[in-house]
PDB file of C-alpha atoms in Angstrom:
ATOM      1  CA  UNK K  24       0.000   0.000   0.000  1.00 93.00           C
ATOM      2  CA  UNK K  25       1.321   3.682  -0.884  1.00 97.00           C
ATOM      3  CA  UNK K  26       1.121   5.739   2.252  1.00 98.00           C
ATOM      4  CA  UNK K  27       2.244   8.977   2.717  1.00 98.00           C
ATOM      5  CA  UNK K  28       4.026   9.869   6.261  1.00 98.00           C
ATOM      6  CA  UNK K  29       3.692  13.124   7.920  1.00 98.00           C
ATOM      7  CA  UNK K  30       5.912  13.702  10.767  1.00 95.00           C
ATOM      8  CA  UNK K  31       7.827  11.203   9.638  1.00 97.00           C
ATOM      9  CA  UNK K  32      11.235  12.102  11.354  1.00 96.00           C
ATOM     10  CA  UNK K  33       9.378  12.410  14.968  1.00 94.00           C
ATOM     11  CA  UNK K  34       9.846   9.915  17.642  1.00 94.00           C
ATOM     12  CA  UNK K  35       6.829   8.024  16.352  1.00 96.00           C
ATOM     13  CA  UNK K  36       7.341   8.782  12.822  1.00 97.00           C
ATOM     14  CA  UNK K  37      10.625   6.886  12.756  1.00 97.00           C
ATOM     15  CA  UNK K  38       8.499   3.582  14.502  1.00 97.00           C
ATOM     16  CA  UNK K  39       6.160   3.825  11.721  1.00 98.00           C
ATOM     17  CA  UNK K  40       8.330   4.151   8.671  1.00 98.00           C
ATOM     18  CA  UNK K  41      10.656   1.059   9.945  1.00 97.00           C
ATOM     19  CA  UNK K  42       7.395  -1.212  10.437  1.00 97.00           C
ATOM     20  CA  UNK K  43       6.285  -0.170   7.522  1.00 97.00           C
ATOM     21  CA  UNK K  44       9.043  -1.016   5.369  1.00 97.00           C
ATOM     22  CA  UNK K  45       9.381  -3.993   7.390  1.00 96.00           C
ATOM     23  CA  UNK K  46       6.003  -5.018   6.257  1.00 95.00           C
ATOM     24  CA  UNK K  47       6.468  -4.284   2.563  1.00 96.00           C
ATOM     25  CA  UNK K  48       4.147  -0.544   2.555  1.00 97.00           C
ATOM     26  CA  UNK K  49       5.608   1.635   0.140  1.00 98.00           C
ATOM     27  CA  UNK K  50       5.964   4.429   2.055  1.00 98.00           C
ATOM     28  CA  UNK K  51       6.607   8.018   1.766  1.00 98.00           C
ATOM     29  CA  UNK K  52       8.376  10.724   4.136  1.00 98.00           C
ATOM     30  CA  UNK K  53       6.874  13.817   4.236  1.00 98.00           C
ATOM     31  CA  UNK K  54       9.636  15.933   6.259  1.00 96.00           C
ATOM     32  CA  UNK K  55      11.393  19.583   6.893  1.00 94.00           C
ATOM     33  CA  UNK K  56      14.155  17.344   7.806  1.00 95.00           C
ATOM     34  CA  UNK K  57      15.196  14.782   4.945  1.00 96.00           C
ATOM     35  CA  UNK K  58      18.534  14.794   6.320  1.00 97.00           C
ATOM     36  CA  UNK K  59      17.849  12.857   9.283  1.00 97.00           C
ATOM     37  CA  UNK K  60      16.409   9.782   6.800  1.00 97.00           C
ATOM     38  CA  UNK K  61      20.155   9.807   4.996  1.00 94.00           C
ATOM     39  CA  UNK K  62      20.589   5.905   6.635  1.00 93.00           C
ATOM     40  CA  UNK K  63      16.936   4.455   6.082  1.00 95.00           C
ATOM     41  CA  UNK K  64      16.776   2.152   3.364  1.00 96.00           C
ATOM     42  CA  UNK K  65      13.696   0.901   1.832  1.00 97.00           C
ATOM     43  CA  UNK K  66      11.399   3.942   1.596  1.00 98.00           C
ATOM     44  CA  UNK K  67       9.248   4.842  -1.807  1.00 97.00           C
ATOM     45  CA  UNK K  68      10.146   8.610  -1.580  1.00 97.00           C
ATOM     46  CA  UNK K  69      11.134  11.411   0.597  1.00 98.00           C
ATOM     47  CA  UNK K  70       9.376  14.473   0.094  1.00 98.00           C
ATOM     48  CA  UNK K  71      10.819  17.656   1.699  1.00 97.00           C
ATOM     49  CA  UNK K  72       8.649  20.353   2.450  1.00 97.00           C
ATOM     50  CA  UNK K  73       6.494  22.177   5.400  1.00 96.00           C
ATOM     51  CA  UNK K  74       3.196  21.396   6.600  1.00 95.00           C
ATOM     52  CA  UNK K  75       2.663  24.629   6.907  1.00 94.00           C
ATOM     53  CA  UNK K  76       2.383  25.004   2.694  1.00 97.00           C
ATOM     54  CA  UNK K  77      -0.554  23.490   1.083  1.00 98.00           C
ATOM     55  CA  UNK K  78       1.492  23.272  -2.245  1.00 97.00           C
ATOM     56  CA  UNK K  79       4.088  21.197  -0.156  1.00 98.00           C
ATOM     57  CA  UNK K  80       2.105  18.371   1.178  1.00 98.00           C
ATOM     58  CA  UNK K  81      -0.053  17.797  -2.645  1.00 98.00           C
ATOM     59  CA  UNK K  82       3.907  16.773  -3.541  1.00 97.00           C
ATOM     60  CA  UNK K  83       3.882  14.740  -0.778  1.00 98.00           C
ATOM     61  CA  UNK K  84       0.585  12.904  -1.121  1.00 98.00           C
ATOM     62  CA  UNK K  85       0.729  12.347  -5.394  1.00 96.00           C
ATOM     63  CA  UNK K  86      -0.161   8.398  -6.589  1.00 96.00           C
ATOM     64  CA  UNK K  87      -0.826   7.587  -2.466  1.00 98.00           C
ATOM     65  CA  UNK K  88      -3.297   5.595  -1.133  1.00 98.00           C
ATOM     66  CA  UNK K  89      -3.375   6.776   2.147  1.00 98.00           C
ATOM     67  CA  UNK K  90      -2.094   9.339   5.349  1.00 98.00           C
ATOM     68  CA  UNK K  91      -0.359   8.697   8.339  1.00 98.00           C
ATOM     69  CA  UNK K  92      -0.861  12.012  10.526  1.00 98.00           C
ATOM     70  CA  UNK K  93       1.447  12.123  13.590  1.00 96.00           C
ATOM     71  CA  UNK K  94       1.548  16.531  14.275  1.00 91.00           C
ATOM     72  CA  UNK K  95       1.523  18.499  17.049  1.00 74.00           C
ATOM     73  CA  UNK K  96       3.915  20.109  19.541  1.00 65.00           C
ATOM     74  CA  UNK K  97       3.738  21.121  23.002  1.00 59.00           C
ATOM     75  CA  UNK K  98       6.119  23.806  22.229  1.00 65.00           C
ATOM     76  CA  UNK K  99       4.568  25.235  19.243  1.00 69.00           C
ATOM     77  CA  UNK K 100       0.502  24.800  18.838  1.00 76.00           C
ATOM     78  CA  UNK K 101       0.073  24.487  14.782  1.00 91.00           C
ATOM     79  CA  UNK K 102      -1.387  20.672  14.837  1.00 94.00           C
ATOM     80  CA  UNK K 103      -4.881  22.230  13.833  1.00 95.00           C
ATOM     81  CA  UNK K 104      -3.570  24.532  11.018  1.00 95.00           C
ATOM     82  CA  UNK K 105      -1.618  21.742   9.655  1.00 96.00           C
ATOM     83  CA  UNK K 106      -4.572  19.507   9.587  1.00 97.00           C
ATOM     84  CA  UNK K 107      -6.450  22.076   7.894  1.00 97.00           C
ATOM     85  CA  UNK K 108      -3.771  21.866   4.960  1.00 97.00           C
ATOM     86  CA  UNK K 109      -3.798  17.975   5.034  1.00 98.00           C
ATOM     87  CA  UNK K 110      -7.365  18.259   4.933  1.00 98.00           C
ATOM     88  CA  UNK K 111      -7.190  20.207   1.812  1.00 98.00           C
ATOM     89  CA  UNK K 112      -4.293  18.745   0.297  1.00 98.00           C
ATOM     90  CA  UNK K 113      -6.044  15.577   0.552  1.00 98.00           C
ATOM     91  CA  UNK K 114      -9.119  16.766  -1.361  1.00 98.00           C
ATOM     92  CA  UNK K 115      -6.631  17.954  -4.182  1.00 98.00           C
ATOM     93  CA  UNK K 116      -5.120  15.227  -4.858  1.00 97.00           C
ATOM     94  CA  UNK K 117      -7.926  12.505  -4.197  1.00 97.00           C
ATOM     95  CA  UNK K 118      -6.473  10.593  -1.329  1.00 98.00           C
ATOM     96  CA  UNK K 119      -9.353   9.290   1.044  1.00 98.00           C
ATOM     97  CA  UNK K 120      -7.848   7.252   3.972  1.00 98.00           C
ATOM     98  CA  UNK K 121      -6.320   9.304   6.848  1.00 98.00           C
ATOM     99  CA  UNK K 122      -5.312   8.146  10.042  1.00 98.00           C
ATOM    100  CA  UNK K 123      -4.077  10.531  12.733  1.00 98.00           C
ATOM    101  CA  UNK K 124      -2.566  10.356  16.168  1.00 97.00           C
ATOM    102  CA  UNK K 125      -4.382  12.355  19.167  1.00 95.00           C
ATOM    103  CA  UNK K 126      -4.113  11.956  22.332  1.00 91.00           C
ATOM    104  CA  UNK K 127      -5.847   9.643  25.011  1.00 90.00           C
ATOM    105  CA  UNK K 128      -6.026  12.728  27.966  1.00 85.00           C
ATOM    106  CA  UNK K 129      -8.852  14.031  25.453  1.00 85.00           C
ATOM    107  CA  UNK K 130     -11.728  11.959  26.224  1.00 69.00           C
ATOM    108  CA  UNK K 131     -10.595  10.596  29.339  1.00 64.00           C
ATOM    109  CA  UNK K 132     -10.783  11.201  33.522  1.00 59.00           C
ATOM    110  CA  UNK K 133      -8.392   8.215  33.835  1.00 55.00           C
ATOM    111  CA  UNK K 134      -5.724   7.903  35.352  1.00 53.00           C
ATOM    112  CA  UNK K 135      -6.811   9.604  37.783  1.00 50.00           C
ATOM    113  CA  UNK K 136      -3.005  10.741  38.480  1.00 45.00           C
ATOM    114  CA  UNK K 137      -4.073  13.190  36.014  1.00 58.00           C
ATOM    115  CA  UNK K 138      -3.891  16.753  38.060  1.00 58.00           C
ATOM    116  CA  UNK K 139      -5.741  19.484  37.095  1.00 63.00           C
ATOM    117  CA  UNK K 140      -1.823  21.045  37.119  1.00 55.00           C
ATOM    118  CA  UNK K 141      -0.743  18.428  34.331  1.00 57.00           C
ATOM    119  CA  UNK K 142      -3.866  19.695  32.207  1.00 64.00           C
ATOM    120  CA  UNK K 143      -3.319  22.815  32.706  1.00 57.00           C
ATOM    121  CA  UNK K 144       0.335  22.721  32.045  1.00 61.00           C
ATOM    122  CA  UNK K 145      -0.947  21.098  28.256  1.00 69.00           C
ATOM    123  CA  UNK K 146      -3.495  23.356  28.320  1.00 69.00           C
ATOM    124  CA  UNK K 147      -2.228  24.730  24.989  1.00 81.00           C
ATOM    125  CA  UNK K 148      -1.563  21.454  23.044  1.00 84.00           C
ATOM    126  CA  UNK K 149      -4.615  19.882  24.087  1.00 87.00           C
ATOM    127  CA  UNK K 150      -6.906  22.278  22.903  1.00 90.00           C
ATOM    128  CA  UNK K 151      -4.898  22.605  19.930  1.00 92.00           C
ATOM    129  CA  UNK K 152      -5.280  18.641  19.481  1.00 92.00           C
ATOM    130  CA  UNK K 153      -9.111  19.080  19.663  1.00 92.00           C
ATOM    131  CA  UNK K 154      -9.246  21.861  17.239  1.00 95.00           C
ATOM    132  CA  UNK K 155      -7.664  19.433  14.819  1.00 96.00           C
ATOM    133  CA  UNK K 156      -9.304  16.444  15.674  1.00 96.00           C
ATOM    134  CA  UNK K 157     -12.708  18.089  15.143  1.00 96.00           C
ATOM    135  CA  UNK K 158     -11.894  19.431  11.857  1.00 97.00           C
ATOM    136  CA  UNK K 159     -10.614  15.697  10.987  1.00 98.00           C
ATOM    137  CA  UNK K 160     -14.517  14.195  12.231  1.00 97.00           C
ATOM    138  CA  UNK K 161     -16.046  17.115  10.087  1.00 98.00           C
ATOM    139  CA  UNK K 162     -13.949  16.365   6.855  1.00 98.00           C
ATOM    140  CA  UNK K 163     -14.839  13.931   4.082  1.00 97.00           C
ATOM    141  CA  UNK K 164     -11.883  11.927   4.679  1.00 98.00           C
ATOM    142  CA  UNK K 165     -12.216   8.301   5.595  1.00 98.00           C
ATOM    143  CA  UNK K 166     -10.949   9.062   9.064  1.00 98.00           C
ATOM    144  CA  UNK K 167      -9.871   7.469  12.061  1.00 98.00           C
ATOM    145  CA  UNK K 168      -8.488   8.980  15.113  1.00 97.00           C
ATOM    146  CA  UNK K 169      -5.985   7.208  17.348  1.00 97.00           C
ATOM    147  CA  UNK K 170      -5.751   8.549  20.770  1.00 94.00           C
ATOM    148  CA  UNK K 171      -2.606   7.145  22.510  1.00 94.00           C
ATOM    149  CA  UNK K 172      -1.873   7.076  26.420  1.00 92.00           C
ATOM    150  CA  UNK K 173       1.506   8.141  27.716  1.00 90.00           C
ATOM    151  CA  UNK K 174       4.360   7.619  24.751  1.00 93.00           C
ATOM    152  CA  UNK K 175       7.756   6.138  25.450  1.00 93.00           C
ATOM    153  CA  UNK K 176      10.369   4.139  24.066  1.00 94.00           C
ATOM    154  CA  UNK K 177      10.489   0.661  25.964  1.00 94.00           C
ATOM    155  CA  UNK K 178      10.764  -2.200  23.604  1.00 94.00           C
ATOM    156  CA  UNK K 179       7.713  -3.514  21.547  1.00 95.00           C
ATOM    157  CA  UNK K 180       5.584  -5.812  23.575  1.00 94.00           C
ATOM    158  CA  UNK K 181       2.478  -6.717  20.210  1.00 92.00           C
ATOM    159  CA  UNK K 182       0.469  -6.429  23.557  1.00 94.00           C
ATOM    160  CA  UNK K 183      -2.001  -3.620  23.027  1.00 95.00           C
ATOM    161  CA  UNK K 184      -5.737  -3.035  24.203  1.00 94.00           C
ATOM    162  CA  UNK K 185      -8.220  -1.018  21.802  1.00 94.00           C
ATOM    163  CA  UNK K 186     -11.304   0.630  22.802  1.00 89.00           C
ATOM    164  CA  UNK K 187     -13.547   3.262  20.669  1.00 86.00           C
ATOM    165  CA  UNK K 188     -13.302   6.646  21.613  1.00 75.00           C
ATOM    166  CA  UNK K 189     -16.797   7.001  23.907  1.00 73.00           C
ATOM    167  CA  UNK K 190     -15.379   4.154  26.220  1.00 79.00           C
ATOM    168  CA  UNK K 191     -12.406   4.689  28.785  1.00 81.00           C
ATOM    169  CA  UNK K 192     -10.128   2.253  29.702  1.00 85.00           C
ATOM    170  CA  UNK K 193     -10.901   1.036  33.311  1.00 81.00           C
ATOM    171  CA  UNK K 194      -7.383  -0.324  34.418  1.00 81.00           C
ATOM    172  CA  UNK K 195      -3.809   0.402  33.610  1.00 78.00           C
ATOM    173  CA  UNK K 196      -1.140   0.643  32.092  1.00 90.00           C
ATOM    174  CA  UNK K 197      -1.872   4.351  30.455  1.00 89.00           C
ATOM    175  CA  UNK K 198       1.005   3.892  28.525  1.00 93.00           C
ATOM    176  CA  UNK K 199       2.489   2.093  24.751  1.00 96.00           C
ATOM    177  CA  UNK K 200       5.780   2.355  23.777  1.00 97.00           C
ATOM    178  CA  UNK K 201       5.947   3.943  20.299  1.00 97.00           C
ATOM    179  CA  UNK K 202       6.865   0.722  18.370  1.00 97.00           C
ATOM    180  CA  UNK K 203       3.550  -0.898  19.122  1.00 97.00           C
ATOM    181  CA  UNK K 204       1.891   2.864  18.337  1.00 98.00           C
ATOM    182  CA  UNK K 205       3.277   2.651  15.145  1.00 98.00           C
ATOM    183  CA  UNK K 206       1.994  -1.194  14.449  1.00 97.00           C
ATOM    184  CA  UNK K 207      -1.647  -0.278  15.565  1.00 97.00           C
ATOM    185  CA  UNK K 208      -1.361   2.917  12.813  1.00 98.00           C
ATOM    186  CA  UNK K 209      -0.217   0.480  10.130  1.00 98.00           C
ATOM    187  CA  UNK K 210      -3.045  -1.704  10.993  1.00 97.00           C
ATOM    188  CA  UNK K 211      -5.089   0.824  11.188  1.00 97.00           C
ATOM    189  CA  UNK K 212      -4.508   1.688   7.440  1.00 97.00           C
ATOM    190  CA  UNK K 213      -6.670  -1.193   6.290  1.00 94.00           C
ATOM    191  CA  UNK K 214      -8.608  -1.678   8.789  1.00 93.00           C
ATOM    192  CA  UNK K 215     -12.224  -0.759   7.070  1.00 85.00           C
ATOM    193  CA  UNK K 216     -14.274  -0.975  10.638  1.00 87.00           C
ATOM    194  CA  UNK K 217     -12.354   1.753  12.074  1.00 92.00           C
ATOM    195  CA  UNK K 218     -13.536   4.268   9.399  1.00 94.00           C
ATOM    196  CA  UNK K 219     -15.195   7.452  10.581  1.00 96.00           C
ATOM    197  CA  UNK K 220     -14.086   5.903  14.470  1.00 95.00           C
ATOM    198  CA  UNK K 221     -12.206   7.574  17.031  1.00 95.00           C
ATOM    199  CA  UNK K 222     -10.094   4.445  18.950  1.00 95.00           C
ATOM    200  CA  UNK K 223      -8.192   4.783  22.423  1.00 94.00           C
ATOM    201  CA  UNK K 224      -4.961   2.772  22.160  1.00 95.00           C
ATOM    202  CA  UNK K 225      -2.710   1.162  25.695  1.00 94.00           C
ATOM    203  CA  UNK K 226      -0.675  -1.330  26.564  1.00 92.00           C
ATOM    204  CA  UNK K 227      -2.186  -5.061  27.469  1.00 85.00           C
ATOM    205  CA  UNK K 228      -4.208  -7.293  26.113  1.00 64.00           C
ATOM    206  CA  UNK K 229      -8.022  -6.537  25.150  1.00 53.00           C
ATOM    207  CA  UNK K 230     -10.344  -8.979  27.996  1.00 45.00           C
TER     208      UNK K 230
END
């Protein structure tokens, strides 16, 4: 499958594209920084360019089947503008399937080690996640959201629980390492039950 990358030199990003060419996707890197993708062998394309130009993503997203979305930045809140030029983008050049990463602290009360001091202290990124999650549900994409607990970079476990968006998980862990992340957004590619869906992704095993 042809799938376009965005953010594809992140943390995640990296995960993604080395599962993916692991699993035979032809895959394209959509990326300000193509240096940093000098040593990874096996992708379709790199596409340099900023998410910030519409013009730059249509280059990025020409002869694909489909989007992996992984934006945002606590530092800098632009993860609803750039969606809003995916959005378009996507329109242009008659790609349908889009799958984004958002975050699980959006729907949720759990853990309850959640203080109101974390959320405030996100304050910013958070409701610039929601801004660009909501223009994602009222797009004509074939959408799906994946909210992710905490992020790290432990080892891959293939352990992961899924739940759709209006349910919270009831137990722990709130966290996935971003290997298995990665695995559930390549999955989620294909997946055609999880259109127009909003899924909660953790660590463990679904009961």
């Amino acid at each position: 499958m042809k799938i376009a990358v965005l953010g594809s030199t992140g943390r995640t990003g990296m995960y993604v594209l080395q599962r993916g060419i692991r699993r035979g996707d032809e895959l394209t890197a959509f990326t300000r920084r193509p240096q940093l993708l000098e040593n990874v062998t096996g992708l379709k394309n790199i596409v340099a360019g900023d998410a910030l130009h519409v013009s730059d993503l249509r280059n990025a997203l020409e002869n694909q089947d489909a989007v992996i979305a992984i934006v945002g930045d606590r530092r800098l809140p632009v993860a609803a503008e750039i969606t809003g030029n995916l959005i378009q983008a996507m329109y242009e050049s008659s790609v349908c399937r889009l799958v984004c990463v958002s975050s699980y602290l959006l729907g949720s009360t759990r853990p309850r080690v959640i203080t109101p001091f974390f959320q405030w202290l996100l304050r910013h990124s958070l409701a610039d996640r929601f801004a660009a999650d909501q223009l994602i549900i009222a797009s004509k994409t074939d959408w799906t959201i994946v909210r992710a607990t905490r992020l790290h970079d432990k080892p891959a476990t293939g352990n992961v629980r899924l739940q759709t968006g209006e349910h919270e998980f009831e137990s722990g862990p709130y966290e996935i390492c971003r290997a298995d992340l990665a695995s559930v957004l390549l999955d989620t590619v294909t997946n055609q039950y999880a259109s127009k869906s909003i899924i909660n992704v953790t660590w463990g095993q679904n009961k």
